[in-house]
Each structure stands twice: as C-alpha cells, then as structure tokens.
C-alpha cells in the first residue's frame, strides 16, 4: 500500500481552535408545567443571555463563535457551520463535528434529524459524494469513500456495523494516524448505500426501550467517513481525509465536572470521555502550550488526529429553554463559552421567576465552584 502523503497545510503547525456553535431548541410548553417561559434568550448571532440564579437582578451574557436561535433550520446549521469544512476531507485533512449538551436538548435532532428534517449526518454524507462527483478528472486523482460506525460506552469501543462486537483497541501508526484494528470499514459508492448500512445500525442504538434510551444518553455514537484519494500516475501518492460526526453522551452526567480546573470527583455517574473532552477543548482553546490530555479517555484518544492540530473541529452545543434544564444549560454554556459577562440587569421577561432548586444540588454546585460571579 502506498505511503500516506503528509498533510500539506502550508507549513502551518499551529494548533487550531475548536469552533463553538450553540443551538437553542424550541420551547416545549408541556414539559414545563408551571409555564414559566424560557430561561434562555438569544441576543444576536453570537450572544445569548440567561438569568443568574444567584441573583435574579442579574443576567449572564455568553459569547460564542455562532449562536443558532430556536428558529434556525437544519439546512441553516449545515450551511453555516458544517459545509465549509467538507472540501478539506477530499485533500487529506481531518475534521470532527460533535453535538454536545444535556439529554433532550437536541443532539440527535441536530446530527441525525428525521426524514422530514435531515440533520448534519445525512447532509454531510450527501455533500461529500457531491464534492467527489464534481472533481475534475483531469486533476488525476481517484477517490474512494468508506464508513465506520462505532460507539463508546463505559470506555469500551464497540463496532456498530458488526453484531458480535467486543471492546476494540485504539492504536497509533508511525505517521501518528489513529486507527482501530478490527473495526468494520465499509466502502460506499452512493448515499443510498451509506443509508443501507447506517440506518439499521443507528435504529439499533436508539430504539425505544428504557434501557436502550439510557444507553444512548450515556454513550457516544461516532460515525467516521473516510475519503482516500490516489494519484492515477506514478508515484501514486495517496491521501486520507477523515471526518468524524459524533452524537455525544448527555452532558448531565458530567455536571459536577464541567468547569475548567475542577477535580474529578468519585461518582459512578461521571463519563470519563466527556469529562476529558472538555479538558481537551479547554486546553486547545486556551491557546497555552499545556499538554493536551488526549490519552486520558477513549473518545479523545480516538479523535486525537482529528481534533485540534491541523484538523477542522466544530462543537455544536445543544441547549433547551425550559427551567427544568436550567443547571444543565448553565454548565453546558460554561463549557462552551468563549467568554461570559455578568450584566447588572434583570433577565428580560414580564416576570422574573427564580428557579426552584433542591437545596442539596445548589450546594453541590457551589462546592464545585460553579461560576455565577
Ligand atoms: P438529545 O439527542 O440531545 O437527547 P433529541 O435530539 O432527541 O435530544 O431532542 C429531544 C426532542 O426535541 C426530540 O423530540 C426532538 O425532535 C426535539 N427537537 C430537538 N431539537 C429540535 C429543533 N431544533 N426543532 C424542533 N424539534 C427539536
Ligand atoms: Mg440523543
């Protein structure tokens, strides 16, 4: 097999930031019996505000790369945040797009969607096929597209395209490419062929038994689309570009550890991969030369060559507007924000209702140093 050509990125070795988009889903009245109205409010294309529970006369204002309000369509999310990344996959570069946020906030809607409202995954796969089709024959490269689909559950790596899957090892080759020997990798030549493999596997994962729902909120579903291009003429150079599309576990498992610098507390509920992902994103985005702790979890180890470095990375943080999500929203925003600001003005609504908190939880938040000031 031809040696994988080094990724040419203009000699730019700088570690790239993870772009952060926030998407607010529409308010679902029935979930909120007291009908208190939303506790989050968009301000413009990059900012939103949330009531400060410590002090109802204050608002906390957050700034992101992109803010998608509750009216944003699936098409708009794809066009503005995902589509621009895809051409890089055809020239041997790597990328990752992941949906973060509490269970019920819209991660699966964003990534998978429905047949009426397809999400990032079907749109991105279609687009990759379109880009390959549009390539000029005269450029002299042949393209081949393949897929793998896996799940990380309890720090085990499981193949979703194989029925008899057991925990698979993650390895690194001499060129620092991350790979999983034994993982099913299927060549696909059209979108419908992709669908034929993907749909049964993802249905398997999300079907409606309570147990499976629990699993899907605790596991990370990871789709890999790999584009290999080979030069037709000698020396038959070969380049591989990888695109990871990830529906992460619910961030509510992570709520006591979501802030930077917080010690990992002992708790069965903590999801190591999600916790480590937040540390990796923090260290990539803080721009300091600290060690990026990729090796501390399966998810981050797998994504090592496709998150940060010369890769193109996007995190879509999904949040819900109802009060019952208030603390999960708060912690997801603290993880995602580029910056935040306490503004000395009440949250702009008719009435300001302070969410009713169980005392214990408020105290835990306090101990975890959850920032409200
Ligand atoms: P998660 O995967 O984060 O647990 P889901 O994607 O399953 O959340 O979303 C929870 C519910 O909200 C689903 O019924 C979903 O269809 C709906 N939903 C989520 N986001 C949106 C949106 N932007 N527009 C309309 N409905 C949405
Ligand atoms: Mg989901």
Coordinates of C-alpha atoms and ligand atoms in Angstrom, one line a residue:
X1 CA 0.0 0.0 0.0
X2 CA 1.2 3.4 -0.8
X3 CA 2.5 5.5 2.0
X4 CA 0.1 8.1 3.2
X5 CA 1.3 11.5 2.0
X6 CA 2.0 14.1 4.6
X7 CA -0.8 16.6 5.0
X8 CA 0.1 19.8 3.3
X9 CA -1.2 22.7 5.2
X10 CA 1.1 25.4 4.1
X11 CA 3.6 24.6 6.9
X12 CA 1.1 25.9 9.5
X13 CA 1.8 23.8 12.5
X14 CA -0.3 25.9 14.8
X15 CA -2.9 24.1 16.9
X16 CA -6.3 25.2 15.7
X17 CA -9.2 26.2 17.9
X18 CA -12.4 24.2 18.2
X19 CA -15.1 26.4 16.8
X20 CA -18.1 26.5 19.1
X21 CA -21.7 27.0 17.9
X22 CA -24.7 27.0 20.3
X23 CA -28.1 25.9 19.2
X24 CA -31.2 26.5 21.2
X25 CA -34.1 24.2 20.5
X26 CA -37.8 25.5 20.5
X27 CA -39.6 25.7 23.8
X28 CA -41.9 22.7 24.5
X29 CA -44.7 24.1 26.7
X30 CA -45.9 20.8 28.2
X31 CA -42.6 19.9 29.7
X32 CA -42.8 22.9 31.9
X33 CA -46.0 22.6 34.0
X34 CA -45.6 26.0 35.7
X35 CA -45.2 27.5 32.3
X36 CA -42.5 29.9 33.4
X37 CA -41.4 30.6 29.9
X38 CA -37.9 30.1 28.6
X39 CA -34.9 30.8 30.9
X40 CA -32.5 31.5 28.0
X41 CA -32.8 34.2 25.4
X42 CA -30.8 34.8 22.2
X43 CA -29.4 38.3 21.7
X44 CA -27.8 38.2 18.3
X45 CA -25.9 35.8 16.0
X46 CA -23.1 35.3 18.6
X47 CA -24.6 36.1 22.0
X48 CA -27.3 34.9 24.4
X49 CA -28.3 35.6 28.0
X50 CA -29.6 33.5 30.8
X51 CA -30.9 34.5 34.2
X52 CA -28.4 34.4 37.0
X53 CA -29.9 32.1 39.7
X54 CA -27.7 33.6 42.4
X55 CA -29.1 37.0 41.8
X56 CA -32.3 37.5 39.8
X57 CA -31.4 41.1 39.1
X58 CA -28.5 39.9 37.0
X59 CA -28.2 38.3 33.6
X60 CA -25.2 36.3 32.5
X61 CA -24.3 37.0 28.9
X62 CA -22.3 34.5 26.8
X63 CA -20.4 34.9 23.6
X64 CA -19.8 32.1 21.1
X65 CA -18.5 31.7 17.5
X66 CA -22.1 31.2 16.4
X67 CA -25.5 31.3 18.1
X68 CA -28.3 29.5 16.3
X69 CA -31.7 30.5 17.7
X70 CA -34.8 28.2 18.0
X71 CA -35.9 29.1 14.5
X72 CA -32.7 28.0 12.8
X73 CA -33.4 25.2 10.3
X74 CA -31.4 22.1 9.8
X75 CA -30.3 23.4 6.5
X76 CA -29.0 26.7 8.0
X77 CA -27.0 24.8 10.7
X78 CA -25.4 22.7 8.0
X79 CA -24.7 25.5 5.5
X80 CA -23.2 27.9 8.1
X81 CA -21.2 25.5 10.3
X82 CA -20.5 22.2 8.6
X83 CA -20.5 22.5 4.8
X84 CA -17.4 24.8 4.7
X85 CA -15.3 22.1 6.4
X86 CA -16.0 19.3 4.0
X87 CA -13.8 20.2 1.0
X88 CA -10.8 19.7 3.2
X89 CA -11.6 16.0 3.7
X90 CA -11.0 15.5 0.0
X91 CA -7.4 16.7 0.3
X92 CA -6.3 14.5 3.1
X93 CA -7.2 16.7 6.1
X94 CA -9.2 15.6 9.1
X95 CA -12.2 17.1 10.7
X96 CA -14.7 16.4 13.5
X97 CA -18.1 17.7 14.3
X98 CA -19.7 16.9 17.6
X99 CA -23.0 17.6 19.3
X100 CA -22.8 18.3 23.0
X101 CA -25.4 19.1 25.6
X102 CA -27.9 17.6 28.1
X103 CA -30.2 14.7 27.1
X104 CA -33.4 16.2 25.5
X105 CA -31.7 19.3 24.2
X106 CA -31.5 18.3 20.5
X107 CA -28.1 16.5 19.9
X108 CA -29.7 13.7 17.9
X109 CA -32.0 16.1 16.1
X110 CA -29.0 18.1 15.1
X111 CA -26.8 15.2 14.0
X112 CA -29.3 12.7 12.7
X113 CA -32.6 14.5 12.4
X114 CA -35.6 12.8 10.8
X115 CA -36.6 12.0 7.2
X116 CA -38.6 15.3 7.1
X117 CA -35.8 17.3 8.7
X118 CA -32.5 15.5 8.0
X119 CA -29.6 16.6 10.2
X120 CA -25.9 17.1 9.8
X121 CA -25.0 13.5 9.1
X122 CA -27.2 12.8 6.0
X123 CA -26.4 16.3 4.7
X124 CA -22.7 15.9 5.1
X125 CA -22.5 12.5 3.6
X126 CA -24.5 13.7 0.5
X127 CA -22.2 16.6 0.2
X128 CA -19.1 14.5 0.3
X129 CA -20.4 12.4 -2.5
X130 CA -21.3 15.6 -4.5
X131 CA -17.8 17.0 -3.9
X132 CA -16.2 13.8 -5.2
X133 CA -18.5 13.7 -8.2
X134 CA -17.7 17.3 -9.0
X135 CA -13.9 16.7 -9.0
X136 CA -12.2 17.3 -12.3
X137 CA -11.0 14.0 -13.9
X138 CA -8.0 15.9 -15.2
X139 CA -6.7 16.6 -11.8
X140 CA -5.6 12.9 -11.9
X141 CA -6.9 11.5 -8.6
X142 CA -9.2 8.6 -7.9
X143 CA -11.4 8.9 -4.9
X144 CA -12.8 6.2 -2.6
X145 CA -15.3 6.7 0.2
X146 CA -15.7 4.4 3.2
X147 CA -17.5 4.4 6.6
X148 CA -17.2 3.0 10.1
X149 CA -19.7 3.4 12.8
X150 CA -18.9 2.8 16.5
X151 CA -20.0 3.6 20.0
X152 CA -18.0 4.3 23.1
X153 CA -19.9 3.1 26.2
X154 CA -18.3 2.8 29.6
X155 CA -14.9 3.4 28.0
X156 CA -15.5 0.4 25.7
X157 CA -15.1 0.8 21.9
X158 CA -17.9 -1.1 20.1
X159 CA -18.4 -1.6 16.4
X160 CA -22.0 -0.7 15.4
X161 CA -21.6 -2.3 12.0
X162 CA -20.8 -5.7 13.4
X163 CA -23.2 -7.8 15.5
X164 CA -20.5 -9.6 17.5
X165 CA -18.6 -6.6 18.6
X166 CA -16.4 -6.6 21.7
X167 CA -14.1 -3.9 23.1
X168 CA -11.7 -2.8 20.4
X169 CA -8.2 -1.4 20.9
X170 CA -7.2 2.1 19.7
X171 CA -3.7 2.3 18.1
X172 CA -1.4 4.9 16.6
X173 CA 0.7 4.2 13.5
X174 CA 4.2 5.7 12.7
X175 CA 2.6 8.7 11.0
X176 CA 0.6 9.5 14.1
X177 CA -2.6 8.3 12.5
X178 CA -5.1 6.9 14.9
X179 CA -6.7 3.6 13.9
X180 CA -8.8 0.8 15.3
X181 CA -7.7 -2.6 14.0
X182 CA -10.6 -4.9 13.6
X183 CA -13.2 -2.1 13.2
X184 CA -15.6 -2.7 10.2
X185 CA -14.8 -0.3 7.4
X186 CA -17.2 -0.5 4.5
X187 CA -16.7 1.1 1.1
X188 CA -19.7 3.0 0.0
X189 CA -20.3 4.3 -3.6
X190 CA -23.5 6.3 -3.1
X191 CA -25.7 7.9 -0.4
X192 CA -28.2 5.1 -0.6
X193 CA -25.5 2.6 0.1
X194 CA -24.5 4.6 3.1
X195 CA -28.1 4.7 4.3
X196 CA -28.4 0.9 3.9
X197 CA -25.6 0.4 6.5
X198 CA -26.2 3.3 8.7
X199 CA -30.0 3.3 9.3
X200 CA -30.3 -0.2 10.8
X201 CA -27.2 0.4 13.0
X202 CA -28.5 3.7 14.4
X203 CA -32.0 2.3 14.9
X204 CA -30.5 -0.5 16.9
X205 CA -28.9 2.1 19.1
X206 CA -31.9 4.4 19.7
X207 CA -35.0 2.1 19.8
X208 CA -37.5 2.9 22.5
X209 CA -36.8 0.5 25.3
X210 CA -36.0 2.3 28.5
X211 CA -32.7 0.5 28.8
X212 CA -31.6 1.5 25.3
X213 CA -32.6 5.1 25.8
X214 CA -30.5 5.2 28.9
X215 CA -27.6 3.7 26.9
X216 CA -28.0 6.2 24.1
X217 CA -27.8 9.0 26.6
X218 CA -24.7 7.6 28.2
X219 CA -22.8 6.5 25.1
X220 CA -21.0 8.4 22.3
X221 CA -22.1 7.4 18.8
X222 CA -19.3 8.0 16.3
X223 CA -19.6 7.9 12.5
X224 CA -16.4 8.0 10.5
X225 CA -16.4 8.9 6.9
X226 CA -13.1 8.3 5.2
X227 CA -12.1 9.7 1.8
X228 CA -9.0 8.2 0.3
X229 CA -7.6 9.7 -2.9
X230 CA -5.0 8.1 -5.0
X231 CA -2.9 9.7 -7.8
X232 CA -3.5 7.8 -11.0
X233 CA 0.0 8.4 -12.3
X234 CA 3.3 7.4 -10.7
X235 CA 4.2 7.7 -7.8
X236 CA 0.5 7.0 -7.0
X237 CA 0.5 9.3 -4.0
X238 CA -2.3 8.5 -1.6
X239 CA -4.0 10.9 0.9
X240 CA -6.6 10.0 3.5
X241 CA -9.1 12.5 5.0
X242 CA -11.2 11.6 7.9
X243 CA -14.5 13.1 9.0
X244 CA -15.9 12.2 12.5
X245 CA -19.5 13.0 13.1
X246 CA -20.3 12.5 16.8
X247 CA -23.5 12.4 18.9
X248 CA -22.1 12.7 22.4
X249 CA -23.4 11.3 25.6
X250 CA -25.7 13.6 27.6
X251 CA -23.7 16.2 29.4
X252 CA -25.9 16.0 32.5
X253 CA -23.7 13.1 33.6
X254 CA -20.9 15.5 33.7
X255 CA -22.4 18.4 35.5
X256 CA -20.2 18.4 38.6
X257 CA -17.1 18.3 36.5
X258 CA -18.0 20.6 33.6
X259 CA -16.0 23.6 34.7
X260 CA -12.3 24.0 34.0
X261 CA -9.9 23.1 36.7
X262 CA -12.3 21.1 38.7
X263 CA -11.0 17.9 40.3
X264 CA -12.7 14.7 39.1
X265 CA -14.9 13.6 41.9
X266 CA -15.7 10.0 42.6
X267 CA -19.0 9.1 41.1
X268 CA -20.4 6.3 39.0
X269 CA -22.3 8.9 37.0
X270 CA -19.2 10.6 35.6
X271 CA -18.5 9.9 31.9
X272 CA -14.7 9.9 31.6
X273 CA -14.7 10.5 27.9
X274 CA -17.0 13.5 28.1
X275 CA -15.0 14.9 31.1
X276 CA -11.7 14.5 29.2
X277 CA -13.2 16.0 26.0
X278 CA -14.0 19.2 28.0
X279 CA -10.4 19.3 29.2
X280 CA -9.1 18.8 25.7
X281 CA -11.3 21.5 24.2
X282 CA -10.3 23.9 27.0
X283 CA -6.6 23.3 26.5
X284 CA -6.9 23.6 22.7
X285 CA -8.9 26.9 23.0
X286 CA -6.9 28.4 25.8
X287 CA -4.0 28.7 23.4
X288 CA -1.4 28.0 26.1
X289 CA 1.3 25.4 25.5
X290 CA 0.0 22.9 28.1
X291 CA -0.2 19.2 27.3
X292 CA -3.5 18.3 25.6
X293 CA -4.7 15.3 27.6
X294 CA -5.9 13.2 24.5
X295 CA -4.7 10.0 26.1
X296 CA -6.8 10.3 29.2
X297 CA -10.0 8.8 27.6
X298 CA -11.1 6.6 24.7
X299 CA -13.1 9.3 22.9
X300 CA -10.3 11.9 22.9
X301 CA -7.6 9.3 22.0
X302 CA -9.7 8.2 19.0
X303 CA -10.2 11.9 18.0
X304 CA -6.6 12.8 18.6
X305 CA -5.7 13.2 14.9
X306 CA -9.0 14.9 14.0
X307 CA -9.5 17.4 16.9
X308 CA -7.1 20.4 17.2
X309 CA -3.8 20.3 15.5
X310 CA -4.3 20.8 11.8
X311 CA -7.8 19.4 11.9
X312 CA -11.1 21.3 11.5
X313 CA -13.2 21.0 14.6
X314 CA -16.7 22.1 15.4
X315 CA -18.7 21.6 18.6
X316 CA -22.4 22.3 18.4
X317 CA -23.7 22.8 21.9
X318 CA -27.4 22.0 22.1
X319 CA -29.4 23.6 24.8
X320 CA -33.1 23.6 25.9
X321 CA -35.0 26.7 27.0
X322 CA -37.2 25.2 29.8
X323 CA -36.4 25.8 33.5
X324 CA -36.0 22.1 34.3
X325 CA -32.8 22.2 32.2
X326 CA -31.6 25.3 33.9
X327 CA -28.4 23.9 35.6
X328 CA -27.6 21.6 32.7
X329 CA -27.8 24.5 30.4
X330 CA -25.7 26.7 32.7
X331 CA -23.0 24.1 32.9
X332 CA -23.1 23.4 29.1
X333 CA -22.7 27.1 28.4
X334 CA -19.8 27.5 30.9
X335 CA -18.1 24.7 29.0
X336 CA -18.8 26.2 25.6
X337 CA -18.4 29.9 26.1
X338 CA -15.6 31.9 24.6
X339 CA -16.4 34.5 27.2
X340 CA -19.1 35.5 29.6
X341 CA -20.2 38.6 31.3
X342 CA -22.4 39.3 34.3
X343 CA -24.7 42.1 33.3
X344 CA -26.4 44.1 36.0
X345 CA -30.0 44.0 34.6
X346 CA -32.9 41.6 35.1
X347 CA -33.5 38.9 32.6
X348 CA -35.8 40.5 30.1
X349 CA -39.2 38.9 30.6
X350 CA -42.5 40.1 32.1
X351 CA -41.8 38.4 35.4
X352 CA -38.6 37.1 36.8
X353 CA -39.1 33.7 38.4
X354 CA -36.1 32.3 40.2
X355 CA -36.0 28.5 39.5
X356 CA -36.9 26.3 42.5
X357 CA -33.8 24.3 43.4
X358 CA -33.3 21.3 45.6
X359 CA -31.1 22.7 48.4
X360 CA -28.6 19.9 48.1
X361 CA -28.0 20.4 44.4
X362 CA -27.5 24.1 44.8
X363 CA -24.9 23.4 47.5
X364 CA -23.1 20.9 45.2
X365 CA -22.9 23.5 42.5
X366 CA -21.5 25.9 45.0
X367 CA -18.8 23.4 46.1
X368 CA -17.9 22.6 42.5
X369 CA -17.1 26.3 42.1
X370 CA -19.8 26.7 39.5
X371 CA -19.4 30.1 38.4
X372 CA -22.1 32.6 38.7
X373 CA -20.0 35.5 39.7
Ligands
LIG1 P1 -30.9 14.6 22.6 O1 -30.4 13.8 21.5 O2 -30.0 15.7 22.9 O3 -31.3 13.8 23.8 P2 -33.2 15.0 20.9 O4 -32.5 15.3 19.6 O5 -33.7 13.6 21.0 O6 -32.2 15.3 22.1 O7 -34.3 16.1 21.1 C1 -35.3 16.0 22.0 C2 -36.7 16.3 21.4 O8 -36.7 17.7 21.0 C3 -37.0 15.4 20.2 O9 -38.3 15.1 20.2 C4 -36.6 16.3 19.0 O10 -37.3 16.0 17.9 C5 -36.9 17.7 19.6 N1 -36.0 18.8 19.0 C6 -34.8 18.9 19.3 N2 -34.2 20.0 18.7 C7 -35.2 20.5 17.9 C8 -35.3 21.6 17.0 N3 -34.3 22.4 16.7 N4 -36.5 21.8 16.4 C9 -37.6 21.0 16.6 N5 -37.5 20.0 17.5 C10 -36.4 19.7 18.1
LIG2 MG1 -30.0 11.7 21.5

